[in-house]
Tab-separated table of C-alpha atoms in Angstrom:
chain	number	residue	atom	x	y	z
Q	1	MET	CA	-52.475	-139.071	112.444
Q	2	ASP	CA	-53.010	-137.309	115.720
Q	3	LEU	CA	-50.498	-135.601	118.002
Q	4	PHE	CA	-50.042	-138.752	120.074
Q	5	GLY	CA	-49.055	-140.713	116.947
Q	6	PHE	CA	-46.464	-138.088	115.986
Q	7	VAL	CA	-44.990	-138.133	119.497
Q	8	ILE	CA	-44.725	-141.928	119.445
Q	9	LEU	CA	-43.209	-141.851	115.965
Q	10	GLY	CA	-40.736	-139.162	117.085
Q	11	LEU	CA	-39.716	-141.192	120.146
Q	12	VAL	CA	-39.226	-144.340	118.049
Q	13	ALA	CA	-37.117	-142.360	115.553
Q	14	LEU	CA	-35.065	-140.895	118.399
Q	15	LEU	CA	-34.561	-144.363	119.888
Q	16	VAL	CA	-33.453	-145.749	116.502
Q	17	ILE	CA	-30.967	-142.892	116.053
Q	18	LEU	CA	-29.660	-143.463	119.591
Q	19	VAL	CA	-29.192	-147.202	118.994
Q	20	ILE	CA	-27.456	-146.551	115.661
Q	21	GLY	CA	-25.092	-144.098	117.348
Q	22	ILE	CA	-24.320	-146.545	120.147
Q	23	TYR	CA	-23.778	-149.355	117.659
Q	24	ASN	CA	-21.393	-147.326	115.493
Q	25	ARG	CA	-19.389	-146.170	118.514
Q	26	LEU	CA	-19.061	-149.732	119.852
Q	27	VAL	CA	-18.011	-150.987	116.403
Q	28	ALA	CA	-15.250	-148.372	116.279
Q	29	LEU	CA	-14.068	-149.254	119.785
Q	30	ARG	CA	-14.136	-152.988	118.985
Q	31	GLN	CA	-12.068	-152.338	115.852
Q	32	ASN	CA	-9.465	-150.557	117.995
Q	33	VAL	CA	-9.231	-153.680	120.145
Q	34	ARG	CA	-8.827	-155.871	117.064
Q	35	GLN	CA	-6.152	-153.500	115.757
Q	36	GLY	CA	-4.321	-153.831	119.070
Q	37	VAL	CA	-4.327	-157.606	118.780
Q	38	ALA	CA	-3.062	-157.342	115.191
Q	39	ASP	CA	-0.295	-154.949	116.275
Q	40	ILE	CA	0.925	-157.428	118.877
Q	41	ASP	CA	0.801	-160.188	116.279
Q	42	ALA	CA	2.878	-158.057	113.884
Q	43	GLN	CA	5.517	-157.432	116.554
Q	44	LEU	CA	5.661	-161.136	117.398
Q	45	ARG	CA	6.100	-161.937	113.715
Q	46	GLN	CA	8.905	-159.393	113.474
Q	47	ARG	CA	10.571	-160.996	116.489
Q	48	HIS	CA	10.197	-164.424	114.911
Q	49	ASP	CA	11.688	-163.148	111.634
Q	50	LEU	CA	14.788	-161.829	113.432
Q	51	ILE	CA	15.543	-165.100	115.165
Q	52	PRO	CA	16.902	-167.084	112.176
Q	53	ASN	CA	19.351	-164.253	111.404
Q	54	LEU	CA	20.468	-164.149	115.017
Q	55	VAL	CA	20.884	-167.938	115.160
Q	56	ASN	CA	22.918	-167.949	111.936
Q	57	THR	CA	25.174	-165.197	113.246
Q	58	VAL	CA	25.813	-167.094	116.463
Q	59	LYS	CA	26.434	-170.314	114.521
Q	60	GLY	CA	29.323	-168.634	112.754
Q	61	TYR	CA	31.078	-167.879	116.047
Q	62	ALA	CA	29.775	-170.483	118.458
Q	63	GLY	CA	28.582	-173.337	116.294
Q	64	HIS	CA	29.323	-175.940	118.934
Q	65	GLU	CA	26.614	-174.405	121.177
Q	66	GLN	CA	24.190	-176.609	119.272
Q	67	GLU	CA	21.899	-177.264	122.253
Q	68	THR	CA	21.230	-173.560	122.815
Q	69	LEU	CA	20.728	-172.950	119.096
Q	70	GLN	CA	18.332	-175.901	118.830
Q	71	GLN	CA	16.319	-174.674	121.832
Q	72	VAL	CA	15.875	-171.284	120.188
Q	73	ILE	CA	14.812	-172.836	116.893
Q	74	GLU	CA	12.302	-175.149	118.620
Q	75	ALA	CA	10.933	-172.377	120.838
Q	76	ARG	CA	10.471	-170.122	117.799
Q	77	ALA	CA	8.603	-172.871	115.916
Q	78	LYS	CA	6.263	-173.484	118.878
Q	79	ALA	CA	5.636	-169.774	119.448
Q	80	ALA	CA	4.994	-169.108	115.763
Q	81	SER	CA	2.380	-171.854	115.559
Q	82	GLY	CA	0.676	-171.280	118.910
Q	83	PRO	CA	-1.743	-168.640	120.122
Q	84	MET	CA	-0.367	-165.232	121.069
Q	85	SER	CA	-1.282	-165.632	124.729
Q	86	SER	CA	0.368	-169.000	125.226
Q	87	GLY	CA	3.404	-169.652	127.387
Q	88	ASP	CA	5.311	-170.448	124.181
Q	89	GLU	CA	6.261	-166.792	123.774
Q	90	GLN	CA	7.823	-166.766	127.242
Q	91	GLN	CA	9.772	-169.937	126.474
Q	92	LEU	CA	11.024	-168.225	123.336
Q	93	ARG	CA	12.026	-165.160	125.395
Q	94	VAL	CA	14.046	-167.380	127.778
Q	95	ALA	CA	15.718	-169.207	124.869
Q	96	LEU	CA	16.599	-165.870	123.240
Q	97	ASP	CA	18.094	-164.599	126.488
Q	98	ARG	CA	20.309	-167.689	126.632
Q	99	LEU	CA	21.328	-167.169	123.012
Q	100	LEU	CA	22.180	-163.527	123.572
Q	101	ALA	CA	24.112	-164.404	126.712
Q	102	LEU	CA	26.508	-166.450	124.559
Q	103	GLY	CA	28.068	-163.117	123.626
Q	104	GLU	CA	29.734	-163.102	127.031
Q	105	ALA	CA	31.412	-166.440	126.413
Q	106	TYR	CA	32.578	-165.608	122.891
Q	107	PRO	CA	34.492	-162.330	122.582
Q	108	ASP	CA	34.546	-162.526	118.775
Q	109	LEU	CA	30.770	-162.874	118.743
Q	110	LYS	CA	30.419	-160.027	121.214
Q	111	ALA	CA	32.500	-157.821	118.907
Q	112	SER	CA	30.557	-158.794	115.773
Q	113	ALA	CA	28.772	-155.785	114.313
Q	114	ASN	CA	26.129	-158.083	112.835
Q	115	PHE	CA	25.431	-159.672	116.224
Q	116	GLN	CA	25.255	-156.271	117.918
Q	117	GLU	CA	22.919	-154.936	115.239
Q	118	LEU	CA	20.608	-157.943	115.520
Q	119	GLN	CA	20.621	-157.736	119.312
Q	120	GLN	CA	19.777	-154.037	119.143
Q	121	GLU	CA	16.996	-154.681	116.624
Q	122	LEU	CA	15.579	-157.389	118.875
Q	123	THR	CA	15.613	-154.942	121.790
Q	124	HIS	CA	13.659	-152.442	119.682
Q	125	VAL	CA	11.119	-155.127	118.762
Q	126	GLU	CA	10.706	-156.019	122.442
Q	127	ASP	CA	10.117	-152.339	123.254
Q	128	LYS	CA	7.518	-152.057	120.476
Q	129	LEU	CA	5.877	-155.284	121.646
Q	130	ALA	CA	5.545	-153.949	125.188
Q	131	ALA	CA	4.072	-150.706	123.815
Q	132	ALA	CA	1.625	-152.668	121.644
Q	133	ARG	CA	0.496	-154.650	124.684
Q	134	ARG	CA	-0.096	-151.455	126.641
Q	135	ALA	CA	-2.003	-149.947	123.677
Q	136	LEU	CA	-4.177	-153.062	123.435
Q	137	ASN	CA	-5.037	-152.866	127.112
Q	138	ALA	CA	-5.949	-149.186	126.716
Q	139	ALA	CA	-8.190	-150.005	123.728
Q	140	VAL	CA	-9.843	-152.825	125.687
Q	141	SER	CA	-10.437	-150.445	128.574
Q	142	ARG	CA	-12.061	-147.845	126.283
Q	143	TYR	CA	-14.212	-150.523	124.617
Q	144	ASN	CA	-15.374	-152.082	127.881
Q	145	THR	CA	-16.088	-148.641	129.354
Q	146	GLY	CA	-18.087	-147.669	126.271
Q	147	ARG	CA	-19.955	-150.958	126.342
Q	148	GLU	CA	-20.794	-150.709	130.037
Q	149	SER	CA	-21.733	-147.022	130.146
Q	150	PHE	CA	-25.313	-145.821	130.039
Q	151	PRO	CA	-27.253	-146.029	127.728
Q	152	ALA	CA	-25.010	-148.407	125.743
Q	153	ILE	CA	-25.320	-151.080	128.407
Q	154	LEU	CA	-29.027	-151.335	127.594
Q	155	PHE	CA	-28.320	-152.363	123.989
Q	156	ALA	CA	-24.735	-153.717	123.842
Q	157	GLY	CA	-25.555	-157.306	124.734
Q	158	ALA	CA	-28.512	-157.441	122.356
Q	159	LEU	CA	-26.331	-156.026	119.564
Q	160	GLY	CA	-23.714	-158.755	120.107
Q	161	PHE	CA	-21.013	-156.741	121.864
Q	162	LYS	CA	-19.302	-158.942	124.427
Q	163	GLU	CA	-16.780	-157.839	127.017
Q	164	ALA	CA	-13.203	-157.821	125.708
Q	165	ASP	CA	-10.379	-159.416	127.669
Q	166	PHE	CA	-7.271	-157.522	128.655
Q	167	HIS	CA	-3.956	-158.948	127.516
Q	168	ARG	CA	-2.992	-161.012	130.512
Q	169	LEU	CA	0.479	-162.273	131.227
Q	170	ASP	CA	1.316	-165.788	132.263
Q	171	ASP	CA	2.824	-165.994	135.751
Q	172	SER	CA	6.175	-166.713	134.112
Q	173	GLU	CA	5.963	-163.468	132.095
Q	174	LYS	CA	5.031	-161.081	134.876
Q	175	GLY	CA	7.778	-158.572	135.471
Q	176	THR	CA	9.711	-159.479	132.322
Q	177	VAL	CA	7.579	-158.480	129.358
Q	178	ASP	CA	7.832	-154.724	129.746
Q	179	GLN	CA	11.547	-154.796	130.452
Q	180	VAL	CA	14.197	-154.374	127.829
Q	181	PRO	CA	16.273	-157.540	127.616
Q	182	GLN	CA	19.391	-157.067	129.744
Q	183	VAL	CA	22.326	-158.430	127.802
Q	184	ALA	CA	25.761	-157.128	128.630
Q	185	PHE	CA	28.365	-156.905	125.883
């Protein structure tokens, strides 16, 4: 083999190493995006798991508020079975706000340690959910930046790396998701 052959072979090897490096970096960034989606899903599941306890606690003090309780139960069922980005989660948020507002109308409920603990736990879940959404958007930003930067942009599409979507809010959610639920006791 002559010098020209070695140079060509060296350039091909360098190109292969470059593509492997780009591929591995994009895989890691894509996994961070997937982890962000899974984190949001875990927080939504935790929220959904709290709801039956909250409903049962309210039933003990305000059982005749059956319409509100039924709305929460139905909204939870729809949100649990639908996609994460659907408006079902916002409908659940509204139903939960109505349920928590019952504390104002029922002093015994408002004074219940169990109700207060569940309300506080729900507030913590909402805070973690907002943080998970922000973390997902940061991971998506890093992934898309890595995918669109040079020289990755030359190979990303051919390697099957598509642009990731940011977690977008429905119009009904804007301005409410990142706020802690305001329930006065």
